[in-house]
CSV table of N, CA, C and O in Angstrom, one decimal:
chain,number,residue,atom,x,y,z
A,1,UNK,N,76.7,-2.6,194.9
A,1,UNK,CA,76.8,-3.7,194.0
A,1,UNK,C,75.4,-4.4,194.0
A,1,UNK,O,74.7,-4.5,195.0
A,2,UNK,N,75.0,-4.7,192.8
A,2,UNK,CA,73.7,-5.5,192.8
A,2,UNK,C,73.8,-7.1,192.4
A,2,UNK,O,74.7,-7.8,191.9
A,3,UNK,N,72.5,-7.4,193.0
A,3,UNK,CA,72.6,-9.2,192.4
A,3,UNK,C,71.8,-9.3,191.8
A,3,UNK,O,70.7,-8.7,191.7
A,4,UNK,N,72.4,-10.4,190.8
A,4,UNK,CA,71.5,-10.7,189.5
A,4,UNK,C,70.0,-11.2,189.6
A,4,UNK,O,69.9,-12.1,190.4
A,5,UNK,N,68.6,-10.9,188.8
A,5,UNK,CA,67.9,-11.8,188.9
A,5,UNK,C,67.9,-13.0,189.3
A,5,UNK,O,67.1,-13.5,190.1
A,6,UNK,N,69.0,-13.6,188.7
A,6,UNK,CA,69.1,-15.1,188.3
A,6,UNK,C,69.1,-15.5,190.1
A,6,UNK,O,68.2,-16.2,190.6
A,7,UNK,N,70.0,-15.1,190.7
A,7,UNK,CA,70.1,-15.0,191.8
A,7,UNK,C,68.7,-15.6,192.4
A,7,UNK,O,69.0,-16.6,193.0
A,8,UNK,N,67.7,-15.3,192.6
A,8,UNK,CA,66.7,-15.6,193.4
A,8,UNK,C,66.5,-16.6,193.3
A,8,UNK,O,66.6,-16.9,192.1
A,9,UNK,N,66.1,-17.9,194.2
A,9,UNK,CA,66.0,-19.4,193.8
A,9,UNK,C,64.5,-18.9,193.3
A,9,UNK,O,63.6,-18.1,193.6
A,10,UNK,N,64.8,-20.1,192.1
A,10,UNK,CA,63.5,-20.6,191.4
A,10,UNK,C,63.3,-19.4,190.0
A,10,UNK,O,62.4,-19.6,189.2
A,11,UNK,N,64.3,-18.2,189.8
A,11,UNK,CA,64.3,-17.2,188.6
A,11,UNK,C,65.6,-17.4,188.1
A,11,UNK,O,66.5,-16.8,188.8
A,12,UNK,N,65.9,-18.1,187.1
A,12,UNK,CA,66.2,-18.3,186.2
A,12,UNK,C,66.9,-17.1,185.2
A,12,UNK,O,66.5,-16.0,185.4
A,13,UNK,N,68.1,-17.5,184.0
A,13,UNK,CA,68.2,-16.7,182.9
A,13,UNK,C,66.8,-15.6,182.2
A,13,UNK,O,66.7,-14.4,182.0
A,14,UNK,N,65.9,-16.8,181.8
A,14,UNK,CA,65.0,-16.3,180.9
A,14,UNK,C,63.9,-15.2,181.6
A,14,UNK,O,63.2,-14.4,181.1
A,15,UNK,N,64.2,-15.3,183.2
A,15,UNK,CA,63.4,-14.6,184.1
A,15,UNK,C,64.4,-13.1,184.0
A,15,UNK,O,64.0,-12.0,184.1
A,16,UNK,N,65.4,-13.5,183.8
A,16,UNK,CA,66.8,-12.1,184.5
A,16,UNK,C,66.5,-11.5,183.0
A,16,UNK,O,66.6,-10.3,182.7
A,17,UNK,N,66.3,-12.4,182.2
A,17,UNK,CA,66.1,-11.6,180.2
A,17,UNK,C,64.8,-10.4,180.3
A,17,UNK,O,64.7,-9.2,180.0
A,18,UNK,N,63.7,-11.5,180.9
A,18,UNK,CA,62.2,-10.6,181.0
A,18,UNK,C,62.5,-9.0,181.4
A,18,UNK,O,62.3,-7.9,181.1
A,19,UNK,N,63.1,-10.1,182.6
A,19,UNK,CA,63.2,-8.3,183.8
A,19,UNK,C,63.5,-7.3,183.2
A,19,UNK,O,62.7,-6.4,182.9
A,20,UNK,N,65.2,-7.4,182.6
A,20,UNK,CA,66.0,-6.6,181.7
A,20,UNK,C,65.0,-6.0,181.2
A,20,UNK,O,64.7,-5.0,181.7
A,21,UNK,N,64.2,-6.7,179.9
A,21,UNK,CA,63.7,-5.8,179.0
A,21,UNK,C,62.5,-4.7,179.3
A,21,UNK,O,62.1,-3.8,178.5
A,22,UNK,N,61.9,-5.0,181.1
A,22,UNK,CA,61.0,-4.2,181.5
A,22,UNK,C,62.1,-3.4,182.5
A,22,UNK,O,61.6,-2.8,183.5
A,23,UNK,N,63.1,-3.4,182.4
A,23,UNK,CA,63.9,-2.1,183.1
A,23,UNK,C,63.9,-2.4,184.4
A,23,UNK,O,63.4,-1.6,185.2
A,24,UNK,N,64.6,-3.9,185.1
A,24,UNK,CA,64.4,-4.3,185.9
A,24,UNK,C,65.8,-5.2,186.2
A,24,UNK,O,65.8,-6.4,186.2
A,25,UNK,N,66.8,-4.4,186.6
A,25,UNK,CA,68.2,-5.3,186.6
A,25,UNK,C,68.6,-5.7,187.7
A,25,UNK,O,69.5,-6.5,187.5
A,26,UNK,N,68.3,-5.5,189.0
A,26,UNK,CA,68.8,-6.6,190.1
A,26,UNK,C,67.6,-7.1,190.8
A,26,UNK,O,66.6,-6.5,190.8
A,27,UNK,N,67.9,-8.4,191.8
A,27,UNK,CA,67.3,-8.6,192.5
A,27,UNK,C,66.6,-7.5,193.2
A,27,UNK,O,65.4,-7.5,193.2
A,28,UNK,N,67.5,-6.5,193.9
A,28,UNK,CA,66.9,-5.9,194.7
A,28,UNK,C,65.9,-5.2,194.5
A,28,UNK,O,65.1,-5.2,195.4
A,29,UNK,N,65.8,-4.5,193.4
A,29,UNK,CA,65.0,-3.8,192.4
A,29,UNK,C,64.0,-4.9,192.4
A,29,UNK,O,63.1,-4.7,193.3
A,30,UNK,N,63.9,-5.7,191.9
A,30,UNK,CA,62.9,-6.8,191.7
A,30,UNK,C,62.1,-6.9,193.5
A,30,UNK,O,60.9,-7.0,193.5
A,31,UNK,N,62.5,-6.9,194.2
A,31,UNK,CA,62.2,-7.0,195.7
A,31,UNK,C,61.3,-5.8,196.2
A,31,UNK,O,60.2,-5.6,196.7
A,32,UNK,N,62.4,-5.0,195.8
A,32,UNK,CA,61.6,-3.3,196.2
A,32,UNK,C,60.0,-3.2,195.2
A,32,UNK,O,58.9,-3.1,195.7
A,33,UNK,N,60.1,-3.2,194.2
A,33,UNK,CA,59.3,-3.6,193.1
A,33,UNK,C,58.2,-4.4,193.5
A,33,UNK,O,57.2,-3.8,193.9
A,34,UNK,N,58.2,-5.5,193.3
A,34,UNK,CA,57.0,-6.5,193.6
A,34,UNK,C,56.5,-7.5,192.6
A,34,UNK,O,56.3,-7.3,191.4
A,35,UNK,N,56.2,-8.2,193.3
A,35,UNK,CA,55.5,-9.6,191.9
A,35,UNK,C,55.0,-8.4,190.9
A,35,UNK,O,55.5,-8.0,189.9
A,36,UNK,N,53.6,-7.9,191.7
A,36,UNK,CA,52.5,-7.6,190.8
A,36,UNK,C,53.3,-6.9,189.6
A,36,UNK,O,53.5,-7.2,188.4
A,37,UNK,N,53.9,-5.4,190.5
A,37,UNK,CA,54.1,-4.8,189.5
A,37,UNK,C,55.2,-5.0,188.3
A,37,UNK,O,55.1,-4.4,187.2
A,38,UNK,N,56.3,-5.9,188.9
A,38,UNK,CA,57.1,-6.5,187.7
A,38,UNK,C,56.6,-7.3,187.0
A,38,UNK,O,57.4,-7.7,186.1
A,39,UNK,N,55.7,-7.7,186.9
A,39,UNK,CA,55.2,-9.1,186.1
A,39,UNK,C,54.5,-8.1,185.4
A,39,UNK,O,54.9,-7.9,184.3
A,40,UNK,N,53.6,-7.3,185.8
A,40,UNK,CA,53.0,-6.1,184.9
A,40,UNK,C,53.7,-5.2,183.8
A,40,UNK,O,53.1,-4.8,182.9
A,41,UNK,N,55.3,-5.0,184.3
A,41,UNK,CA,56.1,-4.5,183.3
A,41,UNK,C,56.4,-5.2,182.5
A,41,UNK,O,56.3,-4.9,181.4
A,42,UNK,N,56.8,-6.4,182.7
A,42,UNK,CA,56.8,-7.8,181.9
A,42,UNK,C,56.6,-7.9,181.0
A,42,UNK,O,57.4,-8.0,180.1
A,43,UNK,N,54.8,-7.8,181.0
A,43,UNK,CA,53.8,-7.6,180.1
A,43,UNK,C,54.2,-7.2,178.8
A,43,UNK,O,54.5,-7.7,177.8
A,44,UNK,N,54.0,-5.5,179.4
A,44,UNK,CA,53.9,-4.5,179.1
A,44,UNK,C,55.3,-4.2,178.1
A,44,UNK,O,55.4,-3.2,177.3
A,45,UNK,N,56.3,-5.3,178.4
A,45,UNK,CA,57.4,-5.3,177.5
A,45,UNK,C,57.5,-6.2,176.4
A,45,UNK,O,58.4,-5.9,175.6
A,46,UNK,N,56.8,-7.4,176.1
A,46,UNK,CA,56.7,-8.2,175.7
A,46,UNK,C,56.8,-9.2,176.1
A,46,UNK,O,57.2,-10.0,175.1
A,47,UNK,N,56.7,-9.8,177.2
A,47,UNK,CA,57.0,-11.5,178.0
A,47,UNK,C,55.2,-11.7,177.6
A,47,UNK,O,54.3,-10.8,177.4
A,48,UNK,N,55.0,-13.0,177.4
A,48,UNK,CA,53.7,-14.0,177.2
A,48,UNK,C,53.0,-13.4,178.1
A,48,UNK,O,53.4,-12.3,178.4
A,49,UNK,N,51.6,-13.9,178.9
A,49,UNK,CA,51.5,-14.0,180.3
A,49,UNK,C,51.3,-15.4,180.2
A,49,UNK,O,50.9,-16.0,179.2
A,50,UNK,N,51.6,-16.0,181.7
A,50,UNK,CA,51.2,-17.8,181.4
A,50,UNK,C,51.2,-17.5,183.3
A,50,UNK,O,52.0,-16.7,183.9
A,51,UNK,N,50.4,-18.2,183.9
A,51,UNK,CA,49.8,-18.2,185.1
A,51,UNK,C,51.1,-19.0,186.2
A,51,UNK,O,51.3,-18.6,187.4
A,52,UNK,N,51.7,-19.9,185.7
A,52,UNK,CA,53.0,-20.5,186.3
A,52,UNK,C,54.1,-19.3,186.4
A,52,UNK,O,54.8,-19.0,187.4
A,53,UNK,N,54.1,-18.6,185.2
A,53,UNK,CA,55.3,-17.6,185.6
A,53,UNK,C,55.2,-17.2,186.4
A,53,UNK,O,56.0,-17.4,187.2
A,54,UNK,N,53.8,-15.9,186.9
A,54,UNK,CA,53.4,-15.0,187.4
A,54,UNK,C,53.2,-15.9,189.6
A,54,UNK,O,53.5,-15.3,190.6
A,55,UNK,N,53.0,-16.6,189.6
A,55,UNK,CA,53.1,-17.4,190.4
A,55,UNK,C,53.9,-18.2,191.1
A,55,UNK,O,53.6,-19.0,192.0
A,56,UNK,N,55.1,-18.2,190.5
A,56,UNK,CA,56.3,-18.9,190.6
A,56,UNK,C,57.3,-17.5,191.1
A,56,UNK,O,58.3,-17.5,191.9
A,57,UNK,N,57.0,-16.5,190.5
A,57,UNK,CA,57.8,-14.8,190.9
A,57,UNK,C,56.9,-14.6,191.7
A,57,UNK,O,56.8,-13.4,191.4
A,58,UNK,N,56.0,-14.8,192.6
A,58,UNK,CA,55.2,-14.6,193.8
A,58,UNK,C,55.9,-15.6,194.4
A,58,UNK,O,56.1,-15.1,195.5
A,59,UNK,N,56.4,-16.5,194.4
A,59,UNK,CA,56.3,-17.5,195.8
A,59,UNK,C,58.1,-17.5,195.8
A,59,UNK,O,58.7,-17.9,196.8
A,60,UNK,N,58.5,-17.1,194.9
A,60,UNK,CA,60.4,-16.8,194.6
A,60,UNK,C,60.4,-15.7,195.3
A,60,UNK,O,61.0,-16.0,196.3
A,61,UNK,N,60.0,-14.4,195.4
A,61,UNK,CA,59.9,-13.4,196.2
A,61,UNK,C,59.8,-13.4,197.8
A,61,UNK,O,60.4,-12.8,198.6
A,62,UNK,N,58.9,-14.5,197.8
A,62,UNK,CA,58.7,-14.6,199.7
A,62,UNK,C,59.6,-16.2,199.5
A,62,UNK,O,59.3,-17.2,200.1
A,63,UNK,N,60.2,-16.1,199.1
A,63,UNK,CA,61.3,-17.5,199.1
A,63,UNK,C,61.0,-18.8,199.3
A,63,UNK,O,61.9,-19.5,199.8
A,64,UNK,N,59.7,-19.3,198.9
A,64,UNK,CA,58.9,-20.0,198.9
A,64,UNK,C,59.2,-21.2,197.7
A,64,UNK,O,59.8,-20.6,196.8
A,65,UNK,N,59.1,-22.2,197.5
A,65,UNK,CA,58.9,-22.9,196.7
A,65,UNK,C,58.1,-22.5,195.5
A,65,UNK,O,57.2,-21.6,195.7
A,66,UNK,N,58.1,-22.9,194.4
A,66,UNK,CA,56.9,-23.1,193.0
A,66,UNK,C,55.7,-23.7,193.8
A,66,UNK,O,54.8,-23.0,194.2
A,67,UNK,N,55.8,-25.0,194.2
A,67,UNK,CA,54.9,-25.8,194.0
A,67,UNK,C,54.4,-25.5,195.7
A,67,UNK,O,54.0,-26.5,196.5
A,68,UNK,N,54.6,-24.3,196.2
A,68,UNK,CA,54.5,-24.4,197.9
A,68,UNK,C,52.7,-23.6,197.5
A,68,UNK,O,51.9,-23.5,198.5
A,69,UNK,N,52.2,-23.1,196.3
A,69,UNK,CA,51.1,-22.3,196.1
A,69,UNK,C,50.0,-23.2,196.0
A,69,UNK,O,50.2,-24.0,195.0
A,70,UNK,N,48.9,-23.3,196.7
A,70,UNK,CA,48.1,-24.5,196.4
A,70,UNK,C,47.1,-23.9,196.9
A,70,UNK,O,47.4,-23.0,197.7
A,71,UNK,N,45.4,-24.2,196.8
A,71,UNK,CA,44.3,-24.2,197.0
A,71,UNK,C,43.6,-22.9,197.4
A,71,UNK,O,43.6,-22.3,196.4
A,72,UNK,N,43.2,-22.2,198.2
A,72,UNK,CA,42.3,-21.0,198.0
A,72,UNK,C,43.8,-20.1,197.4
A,72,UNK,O,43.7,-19.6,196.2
A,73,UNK,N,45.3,-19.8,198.3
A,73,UNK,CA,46.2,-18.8,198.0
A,73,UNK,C,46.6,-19.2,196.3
A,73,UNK,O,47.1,-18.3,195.7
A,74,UNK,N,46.4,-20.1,195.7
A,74,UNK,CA,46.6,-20.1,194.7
A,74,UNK,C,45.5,-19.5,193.7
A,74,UNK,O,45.9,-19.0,192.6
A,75,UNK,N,43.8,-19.6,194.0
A,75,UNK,CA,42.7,-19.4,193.4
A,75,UNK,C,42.8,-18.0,193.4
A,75,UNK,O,42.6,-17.3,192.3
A,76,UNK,N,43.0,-17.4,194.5
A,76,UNK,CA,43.8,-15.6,195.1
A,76,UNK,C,44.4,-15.1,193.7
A,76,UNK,O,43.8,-14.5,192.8
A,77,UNK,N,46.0,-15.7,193.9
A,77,UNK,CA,46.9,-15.7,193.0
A,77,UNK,C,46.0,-15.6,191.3
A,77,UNK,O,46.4,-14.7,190.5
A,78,UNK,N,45.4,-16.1,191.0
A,78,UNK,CA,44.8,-16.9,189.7
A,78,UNK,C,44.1,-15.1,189.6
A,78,UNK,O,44.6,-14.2,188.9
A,79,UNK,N,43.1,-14.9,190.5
A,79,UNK,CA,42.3,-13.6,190.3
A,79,UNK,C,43.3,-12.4,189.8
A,79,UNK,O,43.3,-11.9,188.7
A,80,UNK,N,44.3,-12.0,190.9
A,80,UNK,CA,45.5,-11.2,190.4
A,80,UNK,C,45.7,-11.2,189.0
A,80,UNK,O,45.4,-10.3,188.2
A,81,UNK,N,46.5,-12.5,188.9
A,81,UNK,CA,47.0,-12.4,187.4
A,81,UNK,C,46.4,-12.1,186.5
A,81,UNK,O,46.8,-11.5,185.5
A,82,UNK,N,45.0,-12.7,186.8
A,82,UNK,CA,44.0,-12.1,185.1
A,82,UNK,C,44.0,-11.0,184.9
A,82,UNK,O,43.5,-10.5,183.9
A,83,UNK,N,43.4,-9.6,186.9
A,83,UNK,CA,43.3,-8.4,186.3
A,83,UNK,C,44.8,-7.9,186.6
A,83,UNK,O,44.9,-6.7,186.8
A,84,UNK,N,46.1,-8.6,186.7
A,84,UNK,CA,47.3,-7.8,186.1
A,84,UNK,C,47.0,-7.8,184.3
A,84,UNK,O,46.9,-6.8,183.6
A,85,UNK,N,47.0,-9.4,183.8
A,85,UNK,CA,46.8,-9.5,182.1
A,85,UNK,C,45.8,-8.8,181.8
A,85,UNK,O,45.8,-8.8,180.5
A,86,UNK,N,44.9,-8.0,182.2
A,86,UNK,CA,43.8,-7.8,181.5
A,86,UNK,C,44.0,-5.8,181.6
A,86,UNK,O,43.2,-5.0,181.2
A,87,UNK,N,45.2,-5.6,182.3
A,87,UNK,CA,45.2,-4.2,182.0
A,87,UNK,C,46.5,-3.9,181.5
A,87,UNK,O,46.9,-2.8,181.2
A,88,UNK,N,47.3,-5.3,181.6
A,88,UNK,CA,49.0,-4.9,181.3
A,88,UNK,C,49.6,-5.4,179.6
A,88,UNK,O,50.7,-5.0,179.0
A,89,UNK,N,48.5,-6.4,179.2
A,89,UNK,CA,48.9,-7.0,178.2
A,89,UNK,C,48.0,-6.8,177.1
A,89,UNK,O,46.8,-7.3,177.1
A,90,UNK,N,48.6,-6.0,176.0
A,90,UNK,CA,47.7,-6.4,174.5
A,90,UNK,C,48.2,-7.0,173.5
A,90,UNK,O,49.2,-6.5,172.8
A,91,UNK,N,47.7,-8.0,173.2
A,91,UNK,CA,48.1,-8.8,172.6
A,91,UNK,C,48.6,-8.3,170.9
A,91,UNK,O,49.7,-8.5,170.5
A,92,UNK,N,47.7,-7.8,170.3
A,92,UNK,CA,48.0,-6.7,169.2
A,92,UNK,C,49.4,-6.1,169.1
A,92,UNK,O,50.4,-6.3,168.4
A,93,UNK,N,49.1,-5.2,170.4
A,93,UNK,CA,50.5,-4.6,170.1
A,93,UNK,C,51.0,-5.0,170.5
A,93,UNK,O,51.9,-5.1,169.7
A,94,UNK,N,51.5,-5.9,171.9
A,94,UNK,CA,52.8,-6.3,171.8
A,94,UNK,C,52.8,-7.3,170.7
A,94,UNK,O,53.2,-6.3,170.0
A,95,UNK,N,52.7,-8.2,169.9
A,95,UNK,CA,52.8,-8.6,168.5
A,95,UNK,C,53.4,-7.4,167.8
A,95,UNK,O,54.6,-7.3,167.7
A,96,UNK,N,52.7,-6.5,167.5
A,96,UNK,CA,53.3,-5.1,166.7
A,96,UNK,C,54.7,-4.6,166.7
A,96,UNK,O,55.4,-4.2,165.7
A,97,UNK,N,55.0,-4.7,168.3
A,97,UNK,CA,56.3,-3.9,168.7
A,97,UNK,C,56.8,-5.2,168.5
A,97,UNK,O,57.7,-5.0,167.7
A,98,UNK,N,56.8,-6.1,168.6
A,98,UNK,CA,58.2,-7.6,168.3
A,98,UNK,C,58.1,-7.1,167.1
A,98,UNK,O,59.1,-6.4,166.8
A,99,UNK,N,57.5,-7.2,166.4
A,99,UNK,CA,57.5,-7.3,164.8
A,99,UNK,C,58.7,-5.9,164.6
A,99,UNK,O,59.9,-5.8,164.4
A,100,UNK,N,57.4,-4.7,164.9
A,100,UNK,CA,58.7,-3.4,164.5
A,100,UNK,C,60.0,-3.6,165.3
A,100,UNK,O,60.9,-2.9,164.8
A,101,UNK,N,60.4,-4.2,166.3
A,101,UNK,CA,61.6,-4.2,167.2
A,101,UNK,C,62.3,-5.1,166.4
A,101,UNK,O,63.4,-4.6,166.0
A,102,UNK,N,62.1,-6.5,165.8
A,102,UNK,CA,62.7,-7.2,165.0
A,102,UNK,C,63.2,-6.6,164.1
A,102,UNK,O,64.4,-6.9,163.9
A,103,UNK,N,62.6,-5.8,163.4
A,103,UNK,CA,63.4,-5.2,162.1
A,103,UNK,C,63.9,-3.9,161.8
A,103,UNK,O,64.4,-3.5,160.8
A,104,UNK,N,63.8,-3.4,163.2
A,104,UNK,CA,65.0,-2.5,163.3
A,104,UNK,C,63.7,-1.1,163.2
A,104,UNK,O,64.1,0.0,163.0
A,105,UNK,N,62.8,-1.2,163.3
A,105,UNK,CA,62.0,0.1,163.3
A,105,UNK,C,61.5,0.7,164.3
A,105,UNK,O,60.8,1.7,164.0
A,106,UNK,N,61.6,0.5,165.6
A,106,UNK,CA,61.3,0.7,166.8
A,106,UNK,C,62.4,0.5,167.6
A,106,UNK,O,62.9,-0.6,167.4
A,107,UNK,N,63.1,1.4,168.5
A,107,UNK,CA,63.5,0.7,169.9
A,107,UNK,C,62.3,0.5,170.8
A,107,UNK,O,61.5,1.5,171.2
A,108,UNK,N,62.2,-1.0,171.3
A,108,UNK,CA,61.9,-1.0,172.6
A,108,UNK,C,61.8,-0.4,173.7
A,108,UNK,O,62.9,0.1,174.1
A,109,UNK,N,60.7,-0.2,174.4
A,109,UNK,CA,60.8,0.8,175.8
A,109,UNK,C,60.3,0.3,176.8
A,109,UNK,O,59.2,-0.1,176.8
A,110,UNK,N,61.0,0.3,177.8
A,110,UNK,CA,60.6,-0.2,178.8
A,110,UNK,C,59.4,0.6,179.3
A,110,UNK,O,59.3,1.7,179.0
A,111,UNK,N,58.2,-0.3,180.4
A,111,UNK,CA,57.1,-0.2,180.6
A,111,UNK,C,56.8,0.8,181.6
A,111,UNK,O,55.7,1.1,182.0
């Protein structure tokens, strides 16, 4: 049996929606997996990147608070996320694929 995203304090619906759509359906998976690289499929599926999300699923993973990330581990954290965004996310296309997934011309694929 698995447990749901939602499951993890501090991940949410909208977090258990993200996962789904990067092919990411329980907790455990999510655990086995890892910040980096789930936030990277994320991406890579269509989720934003915004520096709170990606940092909030780092510190929900080691079961940490949101707001427990503060001063150099947070400046750490900040480096990560750019070069995850800066190899996981195009902004183009994912634009592209919402658009063709919206209207029925694409299935989505997981990352």
């Amino acid at each position: 049996m698995s447990t749901p995203v939602s499951s993890i304090r501090y991940l949410g619906p909208a977090y258990q929606e993200a996962c789904a759509r990067a092919g990411i359906h329980s907790a455990e998976e999510l655990h086995q997996i890892g910040a980096d690289a789930a936030y990277a499929r994320m991406l890579q599926t269509g989720s934003k990147p915004h520096f709170i999300g990606y940092y909030v699923l780092v510190m929900a993973l080691q079961g940490r608070p949101w707001n427990d990330c503060k001063g150099d581990e947070k400046k750490a954290l900040r480096k990560t996320f750019d070069a995850i965004k800066a190899r996981s996310f195009d902004r183009d296309r994912s634009a592209l694929d919402r658009i063709l997934d919206e209207i029925g011309v694409i299935e989505r694929r997981p990352g």
